[in-house]
XYZ file of C-alpha atoms in Angstrom:
586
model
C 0.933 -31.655 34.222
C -2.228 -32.348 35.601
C -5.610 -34.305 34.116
C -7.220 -30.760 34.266
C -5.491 -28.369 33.062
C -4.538 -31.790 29.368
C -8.684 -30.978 29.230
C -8.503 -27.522 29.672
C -6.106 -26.774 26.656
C -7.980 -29.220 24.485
C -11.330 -27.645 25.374
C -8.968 -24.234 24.693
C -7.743 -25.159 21.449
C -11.118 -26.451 20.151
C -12.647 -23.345 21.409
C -11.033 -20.820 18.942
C -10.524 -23.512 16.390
C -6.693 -23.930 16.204
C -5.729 -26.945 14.193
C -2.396 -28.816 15.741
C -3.386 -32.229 14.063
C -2.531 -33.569 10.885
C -2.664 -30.621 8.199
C -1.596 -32.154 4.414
C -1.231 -30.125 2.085
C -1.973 -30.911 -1.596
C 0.992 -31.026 -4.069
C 1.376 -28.114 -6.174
C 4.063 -26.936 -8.885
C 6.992 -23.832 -7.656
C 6.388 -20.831 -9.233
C 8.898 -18.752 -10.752
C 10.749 -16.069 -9.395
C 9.601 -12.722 -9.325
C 11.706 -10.588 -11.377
C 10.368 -6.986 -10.223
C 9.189 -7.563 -6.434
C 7.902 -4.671 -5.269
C 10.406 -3.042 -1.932
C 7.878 -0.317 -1.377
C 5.081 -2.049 1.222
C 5.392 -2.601 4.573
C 4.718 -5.741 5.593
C 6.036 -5.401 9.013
C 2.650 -3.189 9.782
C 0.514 -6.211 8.702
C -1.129 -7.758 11.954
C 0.075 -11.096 12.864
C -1.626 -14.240 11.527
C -3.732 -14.828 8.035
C -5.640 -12.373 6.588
C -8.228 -12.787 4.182
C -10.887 -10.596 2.309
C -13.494 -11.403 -0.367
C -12.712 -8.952 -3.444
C -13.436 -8.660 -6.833
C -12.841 -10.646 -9.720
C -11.363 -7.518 -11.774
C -8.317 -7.514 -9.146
C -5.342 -9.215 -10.488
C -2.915 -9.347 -7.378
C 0.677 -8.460 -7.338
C 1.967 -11.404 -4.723
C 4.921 -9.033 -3.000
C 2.186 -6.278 -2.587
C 0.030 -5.779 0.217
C -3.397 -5.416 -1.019
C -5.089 -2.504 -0.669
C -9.233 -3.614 -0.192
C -11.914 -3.030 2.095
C -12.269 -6.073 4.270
C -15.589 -7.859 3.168
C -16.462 -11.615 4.942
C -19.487 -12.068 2.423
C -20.462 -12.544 -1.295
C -23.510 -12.561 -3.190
C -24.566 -13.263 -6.720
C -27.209 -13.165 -8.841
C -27.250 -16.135 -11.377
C -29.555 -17.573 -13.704
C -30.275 -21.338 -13.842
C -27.549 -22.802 -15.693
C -25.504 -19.913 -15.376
C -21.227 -20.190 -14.327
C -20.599 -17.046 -11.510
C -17.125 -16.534 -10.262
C -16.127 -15.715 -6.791
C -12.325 -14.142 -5.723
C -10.913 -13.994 -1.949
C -7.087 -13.060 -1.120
C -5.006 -14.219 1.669
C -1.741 -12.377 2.667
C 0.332 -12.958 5.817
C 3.813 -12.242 7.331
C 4.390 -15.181 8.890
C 6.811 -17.732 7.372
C 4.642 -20.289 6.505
C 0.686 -20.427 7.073
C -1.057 -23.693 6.406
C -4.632 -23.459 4.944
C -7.516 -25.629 4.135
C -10.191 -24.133 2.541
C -14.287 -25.386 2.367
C -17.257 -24.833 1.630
C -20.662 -25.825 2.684
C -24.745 -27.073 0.533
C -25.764 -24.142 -0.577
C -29.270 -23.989 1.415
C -32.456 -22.051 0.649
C -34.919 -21.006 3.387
C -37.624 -23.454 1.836
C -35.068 -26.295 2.675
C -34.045 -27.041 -1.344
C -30.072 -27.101 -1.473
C -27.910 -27.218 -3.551
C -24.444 -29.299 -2.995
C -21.195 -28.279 -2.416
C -19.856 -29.369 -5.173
C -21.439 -26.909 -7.767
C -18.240 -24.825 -6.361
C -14.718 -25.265 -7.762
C -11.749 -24.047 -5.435
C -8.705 -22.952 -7.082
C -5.712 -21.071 -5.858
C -4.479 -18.389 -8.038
C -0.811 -18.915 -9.241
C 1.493 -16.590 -10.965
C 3.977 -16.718 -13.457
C 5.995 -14.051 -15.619
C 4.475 -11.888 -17.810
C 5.463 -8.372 -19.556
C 4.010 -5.385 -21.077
C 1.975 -4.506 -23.751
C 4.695 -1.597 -25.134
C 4.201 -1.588 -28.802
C 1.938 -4.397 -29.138
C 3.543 -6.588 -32.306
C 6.634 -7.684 -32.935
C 9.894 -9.942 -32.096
C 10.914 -9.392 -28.678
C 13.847 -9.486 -26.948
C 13.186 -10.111 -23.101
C 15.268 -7.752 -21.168
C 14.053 -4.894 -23.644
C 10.514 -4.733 -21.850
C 9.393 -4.757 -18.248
C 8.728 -8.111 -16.856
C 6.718 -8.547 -13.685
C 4.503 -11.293 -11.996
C 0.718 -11.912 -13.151
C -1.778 -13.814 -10.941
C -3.624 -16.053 -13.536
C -3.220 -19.533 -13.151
C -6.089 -21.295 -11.258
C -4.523 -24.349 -9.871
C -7.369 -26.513 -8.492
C -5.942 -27.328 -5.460
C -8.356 -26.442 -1.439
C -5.060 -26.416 0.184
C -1.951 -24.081 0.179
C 0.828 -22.869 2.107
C 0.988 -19.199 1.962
C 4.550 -18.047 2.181
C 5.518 -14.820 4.163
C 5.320 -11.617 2.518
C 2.940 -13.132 0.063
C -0.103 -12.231 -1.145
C -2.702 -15.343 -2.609
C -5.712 -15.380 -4.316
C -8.123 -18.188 -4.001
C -10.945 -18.131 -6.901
C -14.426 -20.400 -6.404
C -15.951 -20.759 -9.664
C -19.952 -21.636 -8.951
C -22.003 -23.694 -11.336
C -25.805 -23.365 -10.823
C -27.693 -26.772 -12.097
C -30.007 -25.666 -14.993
C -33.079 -27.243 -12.791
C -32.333 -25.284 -9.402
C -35.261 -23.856 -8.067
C -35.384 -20.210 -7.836
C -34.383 -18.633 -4.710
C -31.772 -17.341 -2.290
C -29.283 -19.823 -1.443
C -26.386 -19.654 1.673
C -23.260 -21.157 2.131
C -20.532 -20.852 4.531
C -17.042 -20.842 2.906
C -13.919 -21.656 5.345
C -10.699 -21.257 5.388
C -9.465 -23.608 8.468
C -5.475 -22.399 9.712
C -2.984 -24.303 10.923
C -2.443 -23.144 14.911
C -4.715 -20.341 13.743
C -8.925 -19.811 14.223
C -10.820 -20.595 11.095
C -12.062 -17.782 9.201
C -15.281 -17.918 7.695
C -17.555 -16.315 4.743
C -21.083 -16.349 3.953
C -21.955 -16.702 0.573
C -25.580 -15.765 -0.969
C -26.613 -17.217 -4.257
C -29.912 -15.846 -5.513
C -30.947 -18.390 -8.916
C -33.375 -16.485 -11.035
C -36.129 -18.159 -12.813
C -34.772 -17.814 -15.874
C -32.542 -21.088 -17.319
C -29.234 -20.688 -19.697
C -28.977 -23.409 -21.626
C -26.001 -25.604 -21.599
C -23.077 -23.893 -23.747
C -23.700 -26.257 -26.833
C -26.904 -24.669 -27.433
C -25.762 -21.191 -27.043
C -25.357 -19.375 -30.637
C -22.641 -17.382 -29.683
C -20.073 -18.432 -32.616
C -16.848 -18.841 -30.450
C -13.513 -19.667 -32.187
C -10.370 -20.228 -30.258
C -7.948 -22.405 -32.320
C -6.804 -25.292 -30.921
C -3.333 -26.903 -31.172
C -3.138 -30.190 -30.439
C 0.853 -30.457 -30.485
C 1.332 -28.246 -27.980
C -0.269 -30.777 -25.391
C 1.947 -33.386 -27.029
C 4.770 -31.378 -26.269
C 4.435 -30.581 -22.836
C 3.333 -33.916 -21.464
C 6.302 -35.393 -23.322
C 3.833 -38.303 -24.842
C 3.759 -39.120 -28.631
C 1.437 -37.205 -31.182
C -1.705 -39.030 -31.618
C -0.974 -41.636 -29.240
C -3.535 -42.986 -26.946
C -1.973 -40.750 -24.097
C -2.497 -37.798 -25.749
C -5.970 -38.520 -26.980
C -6.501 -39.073 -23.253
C -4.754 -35.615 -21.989
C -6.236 -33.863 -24.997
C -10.097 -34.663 -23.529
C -10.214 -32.283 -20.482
C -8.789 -29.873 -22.359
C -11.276 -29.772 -25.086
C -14.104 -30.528 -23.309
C -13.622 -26.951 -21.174
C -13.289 -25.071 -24.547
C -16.855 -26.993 -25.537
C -18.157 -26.070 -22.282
C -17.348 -21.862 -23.285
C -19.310 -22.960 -26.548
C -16.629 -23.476 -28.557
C -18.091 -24.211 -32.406
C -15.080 -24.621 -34.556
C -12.416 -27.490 -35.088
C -9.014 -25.957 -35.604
C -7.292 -28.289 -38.349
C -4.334 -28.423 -40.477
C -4.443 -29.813 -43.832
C -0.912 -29.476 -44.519
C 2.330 -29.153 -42.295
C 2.854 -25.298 -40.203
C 0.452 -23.405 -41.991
C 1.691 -20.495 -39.980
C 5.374 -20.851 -41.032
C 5.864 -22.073 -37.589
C 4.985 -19.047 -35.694
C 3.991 -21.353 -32.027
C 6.566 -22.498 -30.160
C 4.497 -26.450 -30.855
C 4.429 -25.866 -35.173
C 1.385 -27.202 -36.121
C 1.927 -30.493 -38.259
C -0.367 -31.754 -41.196
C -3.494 -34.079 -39.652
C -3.302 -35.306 -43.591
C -0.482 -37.352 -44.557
C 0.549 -36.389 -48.376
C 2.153 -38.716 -50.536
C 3.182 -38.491 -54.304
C 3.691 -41.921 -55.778
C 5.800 -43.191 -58.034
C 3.054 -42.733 -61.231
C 2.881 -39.367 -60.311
C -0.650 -39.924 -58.802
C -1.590 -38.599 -54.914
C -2.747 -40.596 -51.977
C -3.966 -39.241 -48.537
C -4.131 -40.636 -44.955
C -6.680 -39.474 -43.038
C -6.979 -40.873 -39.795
C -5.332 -38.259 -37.730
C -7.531 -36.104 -39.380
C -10.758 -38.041 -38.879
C -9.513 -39.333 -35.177
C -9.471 -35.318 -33.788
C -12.369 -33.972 -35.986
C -14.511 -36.793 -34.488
C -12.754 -36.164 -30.465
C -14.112 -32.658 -30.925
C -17.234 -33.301 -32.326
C -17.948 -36.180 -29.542
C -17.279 -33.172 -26.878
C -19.845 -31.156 -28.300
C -17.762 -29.411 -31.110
C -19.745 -29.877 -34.101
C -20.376 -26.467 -36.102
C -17.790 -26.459 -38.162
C -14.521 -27.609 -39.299
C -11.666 -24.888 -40.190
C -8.907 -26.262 -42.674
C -5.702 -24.807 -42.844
C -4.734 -23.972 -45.161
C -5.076 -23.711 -48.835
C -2.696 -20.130 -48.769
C -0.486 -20.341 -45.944
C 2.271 -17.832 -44.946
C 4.982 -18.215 -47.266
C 2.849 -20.657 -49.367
C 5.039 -23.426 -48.111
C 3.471 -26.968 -49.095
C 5.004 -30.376 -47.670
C 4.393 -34.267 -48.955
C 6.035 -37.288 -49.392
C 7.641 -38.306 -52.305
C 7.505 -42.030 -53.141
C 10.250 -41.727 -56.034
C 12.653 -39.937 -54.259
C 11.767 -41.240 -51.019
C 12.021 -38.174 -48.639
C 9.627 -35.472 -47.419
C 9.321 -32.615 -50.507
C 8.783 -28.618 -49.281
C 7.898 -26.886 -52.514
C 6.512 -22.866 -53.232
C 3.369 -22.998 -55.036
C 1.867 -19.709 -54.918
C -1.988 -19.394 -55.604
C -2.476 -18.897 -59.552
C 0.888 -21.171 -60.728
C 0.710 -24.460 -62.429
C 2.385 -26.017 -59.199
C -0.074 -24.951 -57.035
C -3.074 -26.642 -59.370
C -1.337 -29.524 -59.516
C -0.942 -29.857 -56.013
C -4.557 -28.592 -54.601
C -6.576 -30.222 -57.611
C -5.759 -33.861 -56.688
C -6.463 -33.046 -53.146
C -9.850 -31.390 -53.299
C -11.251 -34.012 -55.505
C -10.109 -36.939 -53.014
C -11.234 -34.456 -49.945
C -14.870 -33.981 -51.407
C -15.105 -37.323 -51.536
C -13.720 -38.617 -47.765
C -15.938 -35.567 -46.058
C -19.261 -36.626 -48.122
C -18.555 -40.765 -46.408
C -17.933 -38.783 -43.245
C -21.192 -36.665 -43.356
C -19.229 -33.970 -42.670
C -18.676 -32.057 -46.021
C -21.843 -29.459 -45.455
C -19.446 -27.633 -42.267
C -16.467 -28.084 -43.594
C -14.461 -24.746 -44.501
C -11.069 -23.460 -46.025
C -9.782 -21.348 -43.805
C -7.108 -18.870 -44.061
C -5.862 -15.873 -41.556
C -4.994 -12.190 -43.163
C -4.031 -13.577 -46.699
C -3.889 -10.784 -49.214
C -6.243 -10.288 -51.917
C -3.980 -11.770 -54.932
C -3.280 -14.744 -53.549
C -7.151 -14.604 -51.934
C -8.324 -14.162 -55.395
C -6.586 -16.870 -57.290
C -6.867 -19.245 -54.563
C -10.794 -18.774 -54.975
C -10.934 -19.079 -58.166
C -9.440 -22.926 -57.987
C -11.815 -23.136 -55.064
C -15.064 -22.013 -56.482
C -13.935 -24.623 -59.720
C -13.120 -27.689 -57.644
C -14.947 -27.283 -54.176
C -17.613 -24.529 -54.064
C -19.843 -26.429 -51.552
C -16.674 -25.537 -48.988
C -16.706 -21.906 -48.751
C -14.409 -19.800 -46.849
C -13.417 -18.964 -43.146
C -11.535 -16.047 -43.270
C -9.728 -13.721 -40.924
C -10.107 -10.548 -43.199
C -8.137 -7.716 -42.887
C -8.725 -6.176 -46.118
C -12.295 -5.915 -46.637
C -12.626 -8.744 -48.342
C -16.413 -9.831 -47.805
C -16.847 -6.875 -49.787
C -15.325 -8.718 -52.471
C -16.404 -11.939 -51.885
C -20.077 -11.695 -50.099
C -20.998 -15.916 -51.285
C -17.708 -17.654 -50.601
C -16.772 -16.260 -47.016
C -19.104 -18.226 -45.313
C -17.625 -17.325 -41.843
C -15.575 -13.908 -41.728
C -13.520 -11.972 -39.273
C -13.024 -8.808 -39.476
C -10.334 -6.704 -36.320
C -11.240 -4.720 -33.473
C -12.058 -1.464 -34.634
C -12.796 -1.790 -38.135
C -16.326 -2.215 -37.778
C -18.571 -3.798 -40.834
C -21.422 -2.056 -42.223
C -24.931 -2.597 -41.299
C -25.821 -3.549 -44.856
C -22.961 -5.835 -45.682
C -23.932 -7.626 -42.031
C -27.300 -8.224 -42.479
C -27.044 -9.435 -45.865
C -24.657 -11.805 -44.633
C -27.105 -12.912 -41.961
C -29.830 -13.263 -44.417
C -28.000 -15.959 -46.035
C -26.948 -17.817 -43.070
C -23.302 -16.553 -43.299
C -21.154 -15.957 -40.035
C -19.478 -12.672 -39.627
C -17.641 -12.306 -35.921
C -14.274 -10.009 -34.445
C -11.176 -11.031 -33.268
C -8.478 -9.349 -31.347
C -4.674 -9.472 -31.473
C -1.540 -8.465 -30.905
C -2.086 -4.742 -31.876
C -5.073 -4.174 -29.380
C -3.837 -2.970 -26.005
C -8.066 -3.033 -25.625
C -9.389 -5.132 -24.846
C -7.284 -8.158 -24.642
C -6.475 -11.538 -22.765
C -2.689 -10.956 -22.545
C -1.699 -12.147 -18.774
C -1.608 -8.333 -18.144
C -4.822 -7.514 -18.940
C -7.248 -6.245 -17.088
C -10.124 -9.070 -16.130
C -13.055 -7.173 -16.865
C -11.678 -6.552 -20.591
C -12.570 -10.727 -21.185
C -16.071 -9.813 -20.047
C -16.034 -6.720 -22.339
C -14.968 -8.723 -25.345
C -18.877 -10.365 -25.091
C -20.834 -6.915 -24.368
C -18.814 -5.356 -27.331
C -19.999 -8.871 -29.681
C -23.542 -8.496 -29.286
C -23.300 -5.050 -29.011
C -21.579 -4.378 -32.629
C -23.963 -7.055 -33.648
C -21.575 -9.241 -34.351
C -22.050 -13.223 -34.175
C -19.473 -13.875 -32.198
C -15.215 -13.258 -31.602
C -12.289 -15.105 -32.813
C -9.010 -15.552 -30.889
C -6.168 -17.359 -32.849
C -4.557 -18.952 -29.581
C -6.347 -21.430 -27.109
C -3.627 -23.779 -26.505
C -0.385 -22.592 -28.043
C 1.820 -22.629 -25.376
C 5.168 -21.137 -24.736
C 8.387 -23.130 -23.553
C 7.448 -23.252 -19.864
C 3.453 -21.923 -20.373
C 2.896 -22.684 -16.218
C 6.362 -19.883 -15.242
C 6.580 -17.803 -17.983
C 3.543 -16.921 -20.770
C 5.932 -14.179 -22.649
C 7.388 -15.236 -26.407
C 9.567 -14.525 -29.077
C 6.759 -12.570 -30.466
C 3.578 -10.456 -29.231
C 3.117 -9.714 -25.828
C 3.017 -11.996 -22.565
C -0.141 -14.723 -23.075
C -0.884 -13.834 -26.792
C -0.334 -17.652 -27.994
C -3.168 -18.858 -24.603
C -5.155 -18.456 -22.457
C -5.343 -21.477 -20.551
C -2.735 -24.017 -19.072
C -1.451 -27.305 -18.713
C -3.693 -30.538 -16.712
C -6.902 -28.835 -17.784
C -6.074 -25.473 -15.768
C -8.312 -22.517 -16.478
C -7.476 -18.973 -15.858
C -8.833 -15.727 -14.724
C -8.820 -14.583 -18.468
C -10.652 -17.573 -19.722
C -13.271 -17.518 -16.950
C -14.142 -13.669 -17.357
C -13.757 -13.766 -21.210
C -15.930 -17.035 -20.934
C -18.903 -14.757 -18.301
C -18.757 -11.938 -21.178
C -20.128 -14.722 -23.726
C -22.793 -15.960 -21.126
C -23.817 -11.928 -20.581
C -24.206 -12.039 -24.434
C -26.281 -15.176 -24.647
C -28.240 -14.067 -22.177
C -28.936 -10.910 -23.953
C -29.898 -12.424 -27.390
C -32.527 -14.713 -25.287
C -33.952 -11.634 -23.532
C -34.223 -10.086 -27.127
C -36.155 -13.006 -28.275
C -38.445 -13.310 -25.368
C -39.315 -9.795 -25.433
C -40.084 -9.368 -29.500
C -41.992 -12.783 -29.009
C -44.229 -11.137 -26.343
C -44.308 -8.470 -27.967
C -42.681 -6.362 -25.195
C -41.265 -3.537 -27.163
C -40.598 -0.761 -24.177
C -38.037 -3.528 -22.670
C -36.836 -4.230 -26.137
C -36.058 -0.736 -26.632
C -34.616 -0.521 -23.275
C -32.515 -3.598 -23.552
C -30.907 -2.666 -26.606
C -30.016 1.041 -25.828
C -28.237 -0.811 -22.754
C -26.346 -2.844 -25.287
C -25.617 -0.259 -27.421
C -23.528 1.982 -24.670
C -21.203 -1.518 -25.227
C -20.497 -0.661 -29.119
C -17.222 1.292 -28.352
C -13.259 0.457 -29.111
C -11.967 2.852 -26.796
C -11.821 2.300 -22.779
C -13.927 3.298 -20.314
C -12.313 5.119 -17.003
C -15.257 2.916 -15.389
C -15.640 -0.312 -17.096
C -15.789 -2.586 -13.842
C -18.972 -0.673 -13.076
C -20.404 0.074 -16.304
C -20.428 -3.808 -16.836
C -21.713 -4.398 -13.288
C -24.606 -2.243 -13.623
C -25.198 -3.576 -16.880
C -25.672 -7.309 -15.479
C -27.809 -5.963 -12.521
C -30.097 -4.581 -15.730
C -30.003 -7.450 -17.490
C -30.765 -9.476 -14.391
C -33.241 -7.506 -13.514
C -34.894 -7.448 -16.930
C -35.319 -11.708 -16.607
C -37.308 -10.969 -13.353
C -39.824 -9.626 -15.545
């Protein structure tokens, strides 16, 4: 072989940017099987080598299928200073195993500012099992509903090797610094193929002038409950340890970064009769002595209440619970030396003689901590009896606490002082009265969604644009924010398989293990920006005294106060944001 034709085929293989040299790829995690692979597409139609596509972020893929989009090399967004903006490509290829590194360049402006590359997050898009929403609640039985493959995951990983047959999402999640200067902004994203040319994508971001602040200041009252044993759990590492305070950080620290405001705590052992695969354990250790006097520990307690508020968590502390399901109470017991379950239902003797000692010694511990102004008994769906005894003890012993309550019974109709913070379920919408008497007093009054809304949702099958919903409808119904009972509450094996003995597939989380995110928490996370960004325009504009695009903004919001789905949603919401985008320009 001759000296020529060695610099030829280098020149060659430079020249349409085929990569022969050393191509590592990152270490990832198998994903499961697909149980219903679609046999229908044919992939032997698809022209050789990678292709790739920039979609949108309402797409969840099907990996066997062969998607069906308009081929699109470039992006554009319109973001506010401060403002999170998701991007979505897919991959798919028939041959057996394509290599891929993916890039992406400083964002530049034409006035030379720039913006560096890492303000963008690349993630590929894993999948794992997930079912069907059928009859919403209820014990489940696997092989009684359809199971199928869900592309949710975002594993944060530039590199991958796309199987045959397959189709991959890659996600780029784009975080504009709160002092960028306003302006249009290009990048070039790349996806560089082994023995392949390098594809490449422009991306355009134009920064308003308009800054969102950082997510602790928003006012958006978000409550996902946490559960700390879950992480313990999967990492196999000892409740409480110094490993898990470690793993439990990242975790956190995204929910603060959504504007998280409540800490999820339990003052007594699986206030939820162990409904989550993790059961949540007390954070208070009980014990009865031998006099027949009480003493509590409460450093687990004041260790996670103090991890969460040093994240940016600081609103207010939810304590479960003074009725639990079953009304199931657990302590130590000095004389006969073993752990005690007893049934004290709210109103008997044995449940005053159990609370009483507690809520005296609480009071106490919360005033030292400086932390007994946000502190709250909290209960979920408890029924008015029990409610109404319970309160009774409360109002007697502890009325500075107050009451976080999700209510599915009306009962801030009942109780308008003590439910300080009050859920009430999709679709059973609170009058205007009761809600701006509550927010005359400083009360909180938000929504939450569950197992018995097919919409909108977060399940693993749900559509992405329903998390972004979730914020229009909140502002919208003029609520002050939205509750979700499961951040963290993971299933068995939460990275293959998010269905569960109960509810459908990805009721119990919405994000994973190692600090993953997901497409649900990243759209149901943009919904909550759209809404903060609303309730700033509002205050701008009645500060200015700008009524016409008062009135204007709010009959936008207003076509956002429904419980039924739109044929259209992905573009009703999209021209929304160009509106409200729009609107900031003035």
């Amino acid at each position: 072989m001759s000296y020529r034709f060695l610099l030829f085929l280098s020149i060659s293989l430079i020249a349409f940017g085929c990569q022969k040299q050393d191509f590592k790829i990152e270490q990832t995690y198998q994903e499961p099987k697909d149980p219903s692979p679609s046999l229908d597409d044919n992939w032997a139609a698809v022209p050789k080598g990678l292709q790739a596509a920039i979609t949108s972020t309402n797409i969840r893929f099907v990996r066997s299928e062969i998607p069906t989009i308009e081929p699109q090399n470039t992006w554009s967004g319109n973001v506010w200073q401060g403002e999170r903006t998701s991007a979505q490509l897919v991959l798919w290829s028939t041959d057996s195993i394509t290599e891929v590194k993916t890039t992406i360049s400083a964002f530049k402006s034409d006035t030379g500012d720039v913006l560096p590359s890492n303000i963008a997050e690349i993630s590929f898009v894993k999948y794992l099992i997930t079912d069907e929403f059928a009859n919403g609640c209820g014990y489940r039985k696997p092989e009684d509903f359809a199971a199928s493959l869900a592309a949710d995951v975002l594993d944060p990983v530039s590199s991958y090797a796309v199987k045959a047959n397959e189709t991959r999402p890659i996600w780029i999640t784009i975080n504009t610094p709160s002092d960028a200067k306003a302006g249009s902004y290009k990048s070039t994203f790349e996806i560089v193929i082994n023995g392949q040319k390098t594809q490449k994508f422009e991306f355009t971001l134009h920064v308003i002038d308009k800054v969102l602040p950082p997510a602790t200041k928003w006012k958006f009252h978000l409550d996902l409950w946490q559960n700390p044993y879950a992480v313990a759990r999967v990492h196999n590492v000892k409740p409480w340890s110094s490993e898990h305070i470690e793993l439990l950080k990242p975790v956190m620290k995204r929910l603060a970064d959504a504007g998280q405001k409540v800490i999820t705590v339990s003052l007594n052992k699986r206030p939820w009769n162990g409904q989550t695969f993790d059961p949540f354990e007390a954070m208070i250790d009980w014990k009865k002595k031998t006099d027949g006097t009480w003493t509590y520990d409460f450093t687990v307690f004041d260790n996670w209440v103090q991890l969460m508020m040093d994240l940016g968590i600081k609103n207010q502390i939810s304590c479960y619970s003074m009725v639990p399901w079953g009304n199931e109470f657990y302590y130590f017991d000095e004389t006969e030396n073993k752990e005690i379950k007893i049934a004290a239902a709210p109103g008997t003797k044995a449940y005053e003689e159990l609370w009483v000692p507690f809520l005296k010694q609480f009071k106490i511990h919360l005033e030292q901590k400086g932390w007994n102004k946000i502190t709250r008994i909290a209960m979920d769906e408890r029924g008015p009896k029990e409610m109404k005894a319970m309160l009774e003890l409360l109002n007697e012993h502890a009325p500075e606490f107050g009451v976080s309550f999700a209510d599915n019974h009306k009962s801030y109709k009942l109780y308008p002082d003590e439910l300080k913070d009050m859920s009430v379920a999709f679709g059973h919408p609170v009058d205007d009265k009761d809600l701006q008497q509550r927010k005359a007093v400083g009360h909180i009054s938000t929504h939450y969604v569950c197992c018995t809304d097919k919409f909108p949702n977060t399940f693993t099958f749900s559509p992405p644009a329903e998390g972004v919903f979730i914020g229009w409808y909140t502002i919208a119904a003029d609520f002050d924010g939205f509750l979700r009972w499961s951040y963290n509450s993971w299933t068995e094996n939460p990275l293959q398989d998010s269905r569960f003995r109960a509810w459908p597939a990805g009721d119990t989380y919405i994000v994973y293990p190692k600090n993953r995110s997901s497409i649900r928490f990243e759209t149901l996370r943009e919904g909550i920006q759209d809404a903060e960004k609303i309730r700033i325009l509002r205050e701008e504009f009645s500060k200015k005294g700008m009524l016409a695009e008062l009135k204007s903004l709010n009959n936008l919001v207003a076509t956002f106060n429904i419980t039924t789905k739109p044929a259209d949603l992905e573009k009703m919401l999209q021209n929304a944001k160009n509106k409200i985008n729009a609107f900031a320009e003035k």
